[in-house]
């Protein structure tokens, strides 16, 4: 097979399973659904395409699946153009939000279906079906029909059916969106376990940032049809490329002002921060600091040493189970409401609304972005 080797993001000579070059899909709307997307997916890795509704995620996945032909650009799987083989011959497994299990077939018959379609030797089919039902932990459920299975179990059948013919590539289009939160989180870990166990290259589409961070080796963030950032989960979280990514991943407080070499100036007030690429001192800028990077205490002495400290009043306290979010206002910055996480199981009701507090952050934790699009 004609597999391409390329320099992956980490500088290693990785084998590339899927490659997109300058891919655009233009439906004739004011902006293309997908605009000049280029990326590589390393063999055996788990890539998530993350973005808000309408950002172009599904369109990109549909082009990779070969359901839609790009207006321009090329997509290759295993070095071959996507449209080189008819859809049913491609080595691509798929799981969608709408399951489309066959209701009249048992779990085992559903899983056997793609093997029959591919004319696998009938003698080999029962063994393969059993292996893949075991993989998704459904041994003992082979004879049940979909309506006799829970939502999570039905998803497991769909996963087994997508993987049983051992495809080169697994495509997931929001397969967990319809499940309740606890089941969704359990299935996220299951996807990760199964993907690692089989080593199948996987591309997943979601608008759920937590899911993306939990399951992925790499994440592509999309907005308005454009790739905003392609990075590892930790890199994406720690070093967002631009304001969109900073706002989409995690909770941040934003502050508008003018960039300086020390951070951002709002009126006569200097807030300590770090300039990101693309912003210069003197330009209009927006500072962003994450809720977990702001420390809060009853007094500035209790805060310890921080580059930036402010006094404020607690306006709201939101209890979220494992943590609290304080909403804090400061007289120095009347337009800004600071969102500050606090998790200390021993001091869960540290401050009431109206309490006077000190809070602050270190300069490296407030990122100053340019306000113009990059
Ligand atoms: P969601 O999370 O809501 O599914 P998405 O990020 O997957 O959104 P897409 O479904 O890829 O977004 O849609 C991107 C844009 O392309 C949208 O503006 C959508 O209306 C448009 N679009 C998608 N498919 C078509 C089509 N077949 N014809 C015309 N416009 C389309």
mmCIF file of C-alpha atoms in Angstrom, residues 12-312:
data_model
loop_
_atom_site.group_PDB
_atom_site.id
_atom_site.type_symbol
_atom_site.label_atom_id
_atom_site.label_comp_id
_atom_site.label_asym_id
_atom_site.label_seq_id
_atom_site.Cartn_x
_atom_site.Cartn_y
_atom_site.Cartn_z
ATOM 1 C CA UNK A 12 8.763 12.631 14.355
ATOM 2 C CA UNK A 13 8.770 10.759 11.068
ATOM 3 C CA UNK A 14 5.231 9.447 11.489
ATOM 4 C CA UNK A 15 3.144 7.381 9.111
ATOM 5 C CA UNK A 16 0.201 9.425 7.873
ATOM 6 C CA UNK A 17 -3.193 7.716 7.581
ATOM 7 C CA UNK A 18 -5.308 10.634 6.339
ATOM 8 C CA UNK A 19 -4.154 13.790 4.654
ATOM 9 C CA UNK A 20 -6.169 16.878 3.651
ATOM 10 C CA UNK A 21 -4.666 19.576 1.448
ATOM 11 C CA UNK A 22 -6.386 22.934 0.844
ATOM 12 C CA UNK A 23 -9.829 21.369 1.135
ATOM 13 C CA UNK A 24 -12.732 23.757 0.532
ATOM 14 C CA UNK A 25 -16.458 23.011 0.399
ATOM 15 C CA UNK A 26 -18.476 25.929 -0.919
ATOM 16 C CA UNK A 27 -22.268 25.543 -0.923
ATOM 17 C CA UNK A 28 -22.705 29.078 -2.305
ATOM 18 C CA UNK A 29 -23.315 30.690 1.125
ATOM 19 C CA UNK A 30 -21.432 33.918 2.013
ATOM 20 C CA UNK A 31 -18.662 31.856 3.621
ATOM 21 C CA UNK A 32 -17.569 28.330 2.610
ATOM 22 C CA UNK A 33 -18.678 25.490 4.956
ATOM 23 C CA UNK A 34 -15.027 24.375 4.994
ATOM 24 C CA UNK A 35 -12.372 26.900 3.996
ATOM 25 C CA UNK A 36 -8.928 25.761 2.820
ATOM 26 C CA UNK A 37 -8.365 23.029 5.436
ATOM 27 C CA UNK A 38 -4.997 21.237 5.474
ATOM 28 C CA UNK A 39 -3.939 18.652 8.059
ATOM 29 C CA UNK A 40 -2.469 15.182 8.529
ATOM 30 C CA UNK A 41 -3.732 12.416 10.795
ATOM 31 C CA UNK A 42 -1.063 10.114 12.146
ATOM 32 C CA UNK A 43 -1.685 6.384 11.743
ATOM 33 C CA UNK A 44 -3.185 4.863 14.904
ATOM 34 C CA UNK A 45 -4.047 8.237 16.445
ATOM 35 C CA UNK A 46 -7.374 9.659 17.655
ATOM 36 C CA UNK A 47 -8.204 13.056 16.148
ATOM 37 C CA UNK A 48 -11.216 15.101 17.245
ATOM 38 C CA UNK A 49 -12.708 17.865 15.124
ATOM 39 C CA UNK A 50 -14.209 20.282 17.669
ATOM 40 C CA UNK A 51 -16.294 23.377 17.028
ATOM 41 C CA UNK A 52 -19.633 25.104 17.561
ATOM 42 C CA UNK A 53 -22.747 24.268 15.551
ATOM 43 C CA UNK A 54 -22.343 25.204 11.882
ATOM 44 C CA UNK A 55 -18.540 25.461 12.013
ATOM 45 C CA UNK A 56 -18.089 22.847 9.258
ATOM 46 C CA UNK A 57 -17.164 19.732 11.286
ATOM 47 C CA UNK A 58 -19.682 17.344 9.734
ATOM 48 C CA UNK A 59 -19.004 18.638 6.231
ATOM 49 C CA UNK A 60 -15.301 17.930 6.731
ATOM 50 C CA UNK A 61 -16.049 14.419 8.045
ATOM 51 C CA UNK A 62 -18.440 13.725 5.161
ATOM 52 C CA UNK A 63 -15.710 14.662 2.681
ATOM 53 C CA UNK A 64 -13.269 12.294 4.435
ATOM 54 C CA UNK A 65 -15.950 9.562 4.272
ATOM 55 C CA UNK A 66 -16.344 10.236 0.545
ATOM 56 C CA UNK A 67 -20.028 11.220 0.851
ATOM 57 C CA UNK A 68 -19.278 14.708 -0.408
ATOM 58 C CA UNK A 69 -16.730 15.875 -2.991
ATOM 59 C CA UNK A 70 -14.751 19.007 -2.059
ATOM 60 C CA UNK A 71 -15.161 22.078 -4.267
ATOM 61 C CA UNK A 72 -11.360 22.145 -4.325
ATOM 62 C CA UNK A 73 -8.437 20.426 -2.622
ATOM 63 C CA UNK A 74 -7.574 16.773 -2.040
ATOM 64 C CA UNK A 75 -8.110 14.173 0.678
ATOM 65 C CA UNK A 76 -6.137 10.934 0.746
ATOM 66 C CA UNK A 77 -6.588 7.846 2.944
ATOM 67 C CA UNK A 78 -3.555 5.567 3.096
ATOM 68 C CA UNK A 79 -2.017 7.651 0.317
ATOM 69 C CA UNK A 80 -4.946 7.111 -2.100
ATOM 70 C CA UNK A 81 -7.551 9.723 -3.066
ATOM 71 C CA UNK A 82 -10.797 9.207 -1.120
ATOM 72 C CA UNK A 83 -12.915 8.731 -4.221
ATOM 73 C CA UNK A 84 -10.652 6.010 -5.679
ATOM 74 C CA UNK A 85 -13.071 3.276 -4.480
ATOM 75 C CA UNK A 86 -16.893 3.185 -4.244
ATOM 76 C CA UNK A 87 -18.263 3.902 -0.730
ATOM 77 C CA UNK A 88 -19.015 0.265 0.190
ATOM 78 C CA UNK A 89 -15.474 -0.857 -0.746
ATOM 79 C CA UNK A 90 -13.666 1.745 1.338
ATOM 80 C CA UNK A 91 -11.998 0.541 4.490
ATOM 81 C CA UNK A 92 -13.868 3.027 6.685
ATOM 82 C CA UNK A 93 -16.079 2.208 9.698
ATOM 83 C CA UNK A 94 -18.621 4.783 10.844
ATOM 84 C CA UNK A 95 -20.731 5.460 13.930
ATOM 85 C CA UNK A 96 -23.306 8.252 13.906
ATOM 86 C CA UNK A 97 -25.564 9.859 16.495
ATOM 87 C CA UNK A 98 -28.542 8.209 14.813
ATOM 88 C CA UNK A 99 -27.564 4.604 15.142
ATOM 89 C CA UNK A 100 -29.303 2.943 12.232
ATOM 90 C CA UNK A 101 -28.980 -0.522 13.768
ATOM 91 C CA UNK A 102 -31.271 -2.939 11.931
ATOM 92 C CA UNK A 103 -34.236 -3.299 14.331
ATOM 93 C CA UNK A 104 -35.257 -6.771 13.177
ATOM 94 C CA UNK A 105 -31.752 -8.217 13.565
ATOM 95 C CA UNK A 106 -30.111 -9.398 16.799
ATOM 96 C CA UNK A 107 -26.921 -7.745 18.086
ATOM 97 C CA UNK A 108 -24.882 -10.593 16.545
ATOM 98 C CA UNK A 109 -26.673 -10.298 13.170
ATOM 99 C CA UNK A 110 -26.112 -6.530 13.160
ATOM 100 C CA UNK A 111 -22.387 -7.041 13.775
ATOM 101 C CA UNK A 112 -22.215 -9.815 11.146
ATOM 102 C CA UNK A 113 -23.833 -7.606 8.481
ATOM 103 C CA UNK A 114 -20.717 -5.770 7.203
ATOM 104 C CA UNK A 115 -18.832 -9.080 7.019
ATOM 105 C CA UNK A 116 -21.565 -10.589 4.823
ATOM 106 C CA UNK A 117 -21.552 -7.444 2.641
ATOM 107 C CA UNK A 118 -17.807 -7.885 2.195
ATOM 108 C CA UNK A 119 -18.216 -11.586 1.342
ATOM 109 C CA UNK A 120 -16.099 -12.817 4.239
ATOM 110 C CA UNK A 121 -15.922 -16.636 4.411
ATOM 111 C CA UNK A 122 -19.146 -17.611 6.326
ATOM 112 C CA UNK A 123 -17.140 -20.038 8.491
ATOM 113 C CA UNK A 124 -15.107 -17.106 9.885
ATOM 114 C CA UNK A 125 -18.062 -14.863 10.710
ATOM 115 C CA UNK A 126 -19.264 -16.244 14.106
ATOM 116 C CA UNK A 127 -15.752 -16.084 15.580
ATOM 117 C CA UNK A 128 -15.238 -12.483 14.464
ATOM 118 C CA UNK A 129 -18.668 -11.429 15.744
ATOM 119 C CA UNK A 130 -17.909 -12.976 19.136
ATOM 120 C CA UNK A 131 -14.503 -11.272 19.332
ATOM 121 C CA UNK A 132 -15.982 -7.842 18.621
ATOM 122 C CA UNK A 133 -19.000 -8.290 20.925
ATOM 123 C CA UNK A 134 -16.474 -9.185 23.659
ATOM 124 C CA UNK A 135 -14.395 -6.129 22.805
ATOM 125 C CA UNK A 136 -17.359 -3.834 23.470
ATOM 126 C CA UNK A 137 -18.279 -5.880 26.582
ATOM 127 C CA UNK A 138 -21.516 -7.293 25.167
ATOM 128 C CA UNK A 139 -20.813 -10.991 25.614
ATOM 129 C CA UNK A 140 -24.119 -12.530 26.655
ATOM 130 C CA UNK A 141 -26.193 -10.020 24.630
ATOM 131 C CA UNK A 142 -25.666 -11.547 21.165
ATOM 132 C CA UNK A 143 -29.284 -12.678 20.731
ATOM 133 C CA UNK A 144 -30.993 -9.455 21.849
ATOM 134 C CA UNK A 145 -32.660 -7.140 19.374
ATOM 135 C CA UNK A 146 -31.937 -3.365 19.566
ATOM 136 C CA UNK A 147 -35.174 -2.603 21.467
ATOM 137 C CA UNK A 148 -34.083 -5.059 24.175
ATOM 138 C CA UNK A 149 -30.842 -3.108 24.770
ATOM 139 C CA UNK A 150 -30.175 0.191 26.617
ATOM 140 C CA UNK A 151 -28.978 3.290 24.700
ATOM 141 C CA UNK A 152 -25.380 2.655 25.751
ATOM 142 C CA UNK A 153 -25.571 -1.021 24.781
ATOM 143 C CA UNK A 154 -26.988 -0.074 21.372
ATOM 144 C CA UNK A 155 -24.014 2.275 20.889
ATOM 145 C CA UNK A 156 -21.705 -0.611 21.751
ATOM 146 C CA UNK A 157 -23.330 -2.755 19.036
ATOM 147 C CA UNK A 158 -22.848 0.117 16.570
ATOM 148 C CA UNK A 159 -19.156 0.350 17.534
ATOM 149 C CA UNK A 160 -18.676 -3.422 17.109
ATOM 150 C CA UNK A 161 -20.417 -3.257 13.722
ATOM 151 C CA UNK A 162 -18.181 -0.366 12.588
ATOM 152 C CA UNK A 163 -15.005 -2.185 13.633
ATOM 153 C CA UNK A 164 -15.682 -5.862 12.871
ATOM 154 C CA UNK A 165 -14.270 -5.696 9.333
ATOM 155 C CA UNK A 166 -11.087 -4.135 10.736
ATOM 156 C CA UNK A 167 -11.220 -0.859 8.794
ATOM 157 C CA UNK A 168 -8.192 1.382 8.264
ATOM 158 C CA UNK A 169 -10.185 4.321 9.554
ATOM 159 C CA UNK A 170 -13.030 4.842 12.049
ATOM 160 C CA UNK A 171 -15.223 7.957 11.665
ATOM 161 C CA UNK A 172 -17.439 9.078 14.564
ATOM 162 C CA UNK A 173 -20.063 11.797 14.049
ATOM 163 C CA UNK A 174 -21.298 12.883 17.502
ATOM 164 C CA UNK A 175 -22.148 9.262 18.395
ATOM 165 C CA UNK A 176 -22.579 10.108 22.077
ATOM 166 C CA UNK A 177 -24.608 13.327 21.772
ATOM 167 C CA UNK A 178 -27.946 11.670 22.568
ATOM 168 C CA UNK A 179 -26.758 9.873 25.715
ATOM 169 C CA UNK A 180 -27.142 11.267 29.237
ATOM 170 C CA UNK A 181 -24.060 12.800 30.799
ATOM 171 C CA UNK A 182 -22.927 9.875 32.956
ATOM 172 C CA UNK A 183 -23.300 7.349 30.147
ATOM 173 C CA UNK A 184 -21.659 9.734 27.704
ATOM 174 C CA UNK A 185 -18.603 10.064 29.967
ATOM 175 C CA UNK A 186 -18.430 6.282 30.410
ATOM 176 C CA UNK A 187 -18.647 5.742 26.637
ATOM 177 C CA UNK A 188 -15.950 8.369 26.000
ATOM 178 C CA UNK A 189 -13.542 6.260 28.038
ATOM 179 C CA UNK A 190 -14.768 3.148 26.194
ATOM 180 C CA UNK A 191 -14.027 4.734 22.813
ATOM 181 C CA UNK A 192 -10.548 5.551 24.036
ATOM 182 C CA UNK A 193 -9.940 2.051 25.412
ATOM 183 C CA UNK A 194 -11.176 0.309 22.240
ATOM 184 C CA UNK A 195 -9.277 2.678 19.952
ATOM 185 C CA UNK A 196 -6.025 2.090 21.857
ATOM 186 C CA UNK A 197 -6.624 -1.667 21.969
ATOM 187 C CA UNK A 198 -7.126 -1.935 18.184
ATOM 188 C CA UNK A 199 -4.844 0.943 17.175
ATOM 189 C CA UNK A 200 -7.363 2.027 14.524
ATOM 190 C CA UNK A 201 -6.949 5.578 13.232
ATOM 191 C CA UNK A 202 -10.039 7.481 14.400
ATOM 192 C CA UNK A 203 -11.593 10.837 13.481
ATOM 193 C CA UNK A 204 -14.320 12.043 15.837
ATOM 194 C CA UNK A 205 -16.621 15.068 15.477
ATOM 195 C CA UNK A 206 -18.035 16.821 18.546
ATOM 196 C CA UNK A 207 -19.021 20.205 19.962
ATOM 197 C CA UNK A 208 -18.238 18.966 23.495
ATOM 198 C CA UNK A 209 -14.869 20.361 24.576
ATOM 199 C CA UNK A 210 -14.604 18.004 27.541
ATOM 200 C CA UNK A 211 -15.064 14.977 25.283
ATOM 201 C CA UNK A 212 -12.395 16.314 22.919
ATOM 202 C CA UNK A 213 -9.895 16.813 25.746
ATOM 203 C CA UNK A 214 -10.622 13.382 27.283
ATOM 204 C CA UNK A 215 -10.502 11.122 24.222
ATOM 205 C CA UNK A 216 -8.117 12.705 21.726
ATOM 206 C CA UNK A 217 -4.457 12.510 20.834
ATOM 207 C CA UNK A 218 -4.934 15.597 18.658
ATOM 208 C CA UNK A 219 -7.688 18.189 18.312
ATOM 209 C CA UNK A 220 -8.648 20.429 15.396
ATOM 210 C CA UNK A 221 -10.755 23.422 16.491
ATOM 211 C CA UNK A 222 -12.992 24.852 13.754
ATOM 212 C CA UNK A 223 -14.954 28.080 13.503
ATOM 213 C CA UNK A 224 -16.632 29.591 10.441
ATOM 214 C CA UNK A 225 -15.279 26.784 8.247
ATOM 215 C CA UNK A 226 -11.655 27.532 9.171
ATOM 216 C CA UNK A 227 -9.216 25.498 11.223
ATOM 217 C CA UNK A 228 -8.415 27.762 14.179
ATOM 218 C CA UNK A 229 -5.882 25.447 15.818
ATOM 219 C CA UNK A 230 -4.546 21.893 15.457
ATOM 220 C CA UNK A 231 -2.766 20.739 18.597
ATOM 221 C CA UNK A 232 -2.501 18.143 21.366
ATOM 222 C CA UNK A 233 -5.147 18.570 24.113
ATOM 223 C CA UNK A 234 -2.732 19.995 26.695
ATOM 224 C CA UNK A 235 -1.171 22.358 24.148
ATOM 225 C CA UNK A 236 -4.598 23.581 23.085
ATOM 226 C CA UNK A 237 -5.632 24.214 26.665
ATOM 227 C CA UNK A 238 -2.386 25.877 27.743
ATOM 228 C CA UNK A 239 -1.589 27.857 24.625
ATOM 229 C CA UNK A 240 -4.694 28.781 22.619
ATOM 230 C CA UNK A 241 -3.777 30.313 19.265
ATOM 231 C CA UNK A 242 -6.356 33.030 19.268
ATOM 232 C CA UNK A 243 -9.325 34.538 21.098
ATOM 233 C CA UNK A 244 -11.812 32.103 19.603
ATOM 234 C CA UNK A 245 -9.945 29.048 20.944
ATOM 235 C CA UNK A 246 -9.329 30.763 24.300
ATOM 236 C CA UNK A 247 -13.072 31.394 24.614
ATOM 237 C CA UNK A 248 -14.214 27.982 23.359
ATOM 238 C CA UNK A 249 -12.007 25.822 25.607
ATOM 239 C CA UNK A 250 -12.458 26.334 29.347
ATOM 240 C CA UNK A 251 -13.860 29.399 31.141
ATOM 241 C CA UNK A 252 -11.960 32.673 30.885
ATOM 242 C CA UNK A 253 -12.397 36.284 31.926
ATOM 243 C CA UNK A 254 -11.740 38.748 29.094
ATOM 244 C CA UNK A 255 -10.500 42.339 29.421
ATOM 245 C CA UNK A 256 -10.280 44.907 26.625
ATOM 246 C CA UNK A 257 -7.543 47.502 26.504
ATOM 247 C CA UNK A 258 -4.257 48.406 24.845
ATOM 248 C CA UNK A 259 -1.305 45.984 24.706
ATOM 249 C CA UNK A 260 1.917 47.012 26.452
ATOM 250 C CA UNK A 261 5.129 45.048 26.919
ATOM 251 C CA UNK A 262 3.976 44.177 30.457
ATOM 252 C CA UNK A 263 0.424 43.082 29.598
ATOM 253 C CA UNK A 264 -2.643 45.187 28.939
ATOM 254 C CA UNK A 265 -3.553 48.745 29.913
ATOM 255 C CA UNK A 266 -7.187 49.549 30.644
ATOM 256 C CA UNK A 267 -7.598 53.312 31.202
ATOM 257 C CA UNK A 268 -4.725 54.059 33.548
ATOM 258 C CA UNK A 269 -4.707 50.589 35.042
ATOM 259 C CA UNK A 270 -1.933 48.178 34.133
ATOM 260 C CA UNK A 271 -2.798 44.467 34.242
ATOM 261 C CA UNK A 272 0.169 42.121 34.119
ATOM 262 C CA UNK A 273 0.100 39.537 31.330
ATOM 263 C CA UNK A 274 1.994 37.997 28.416
ATOM 264 C CA UNK A 275 1.639 39.124 24.806
ATOM 265 C CA UNK A 276 0.815 36.328 22.354
ATOM 266 C CA UNK A 277 2.050 36.100 18.769
ATOM 267 C CA UNK A 278 0.510 38.687 16.506
ATOM 268 C CA UNK A 279 -0.078 41.490 19.018
ATOM 269 C CA UNK A 280 2.235 44.467 19.444
ATOM 270 C CA UNK A 281 2.520 47.061 22.192
ATOM 271 C CA UNK A 282 0.217 49.995 21.440
ATOM 272 C CA UNK A 283 -2.439 47.927 19.626
ATOM 273 C CA UNK A 284 -6.019 47.327 20.779
ATOM 274 C CA UNK A 285 -5.993 43.990 22.555
ATOM 275 C CA UNK A 286 -7.955 41.583 24.733
ATOM 276 C CA UNK A 287 -6.530 39.833 27.784
ATOM 277 C CA UNK A 288 -7.809 36.375 28.803
ATOM 278 C CA UNK A 289 -7.215 34.604 32.094
ATOM 279 C CA UNK A 290 -8.654 31.194 32.922
ATOM 280 C CA UNK A 291 -10.928 30.688 35.913
ATOM 281 C CA UNK A 292 -8.518 28.171 37.503
ATOM 282 C CA UNK A 293 -5.526 30.467 37.101
ATOM 283 C CA UNK A 294 -6.931 33.237 39.297
ATOM 284 C CA UNK A 295 -6.317 32.766 43.014
ATOM 285 C CA UNK A 296 -8.764 34.166 45.574
ATOM 286 C CA UNK A 297 -8.232 34.783 49.323
ATOM 287 C CA UNK A 298 -9.635 36.894 52.183
ATOM 288 C CA UNK A 299 -6.661 39.324 52.007
ATOM 289 C CA UNK A 300 -3.672 40.082 49.790
ATOM 290 C CA UNK A 301 -1.337 38.654 52.477
ATOM 291 C CA UNK A 302 -3.160 35.326 52.252
ATOM 292 C CA UNK A 303 -2.764 35.243 48.448
ATOM 293 C CA UNK A 304 0.985 34.724 48.599
ATOM 294 C CA UNK A 305 3.168 36.169 45.874
ATOM 295 C CA UNK A 306 1.437 36.875 42.562
ATOM 296 C CA UNK A 307 2.427 39.234 39.741
ATOM 297 C CA UNK A 308 -1.004 40.867 39.671
ATOM 298 C CA UNK A 309 -3.318 41.505 42.632
ATOM 299 C CA UNK A 310 -6.720 43.219 42.860
ATOM 300 C CA UNK A 311 -9.298 43.882 45.540
ATOM 301 C CA UNK A 312 -12.940 43.031 44.850
#
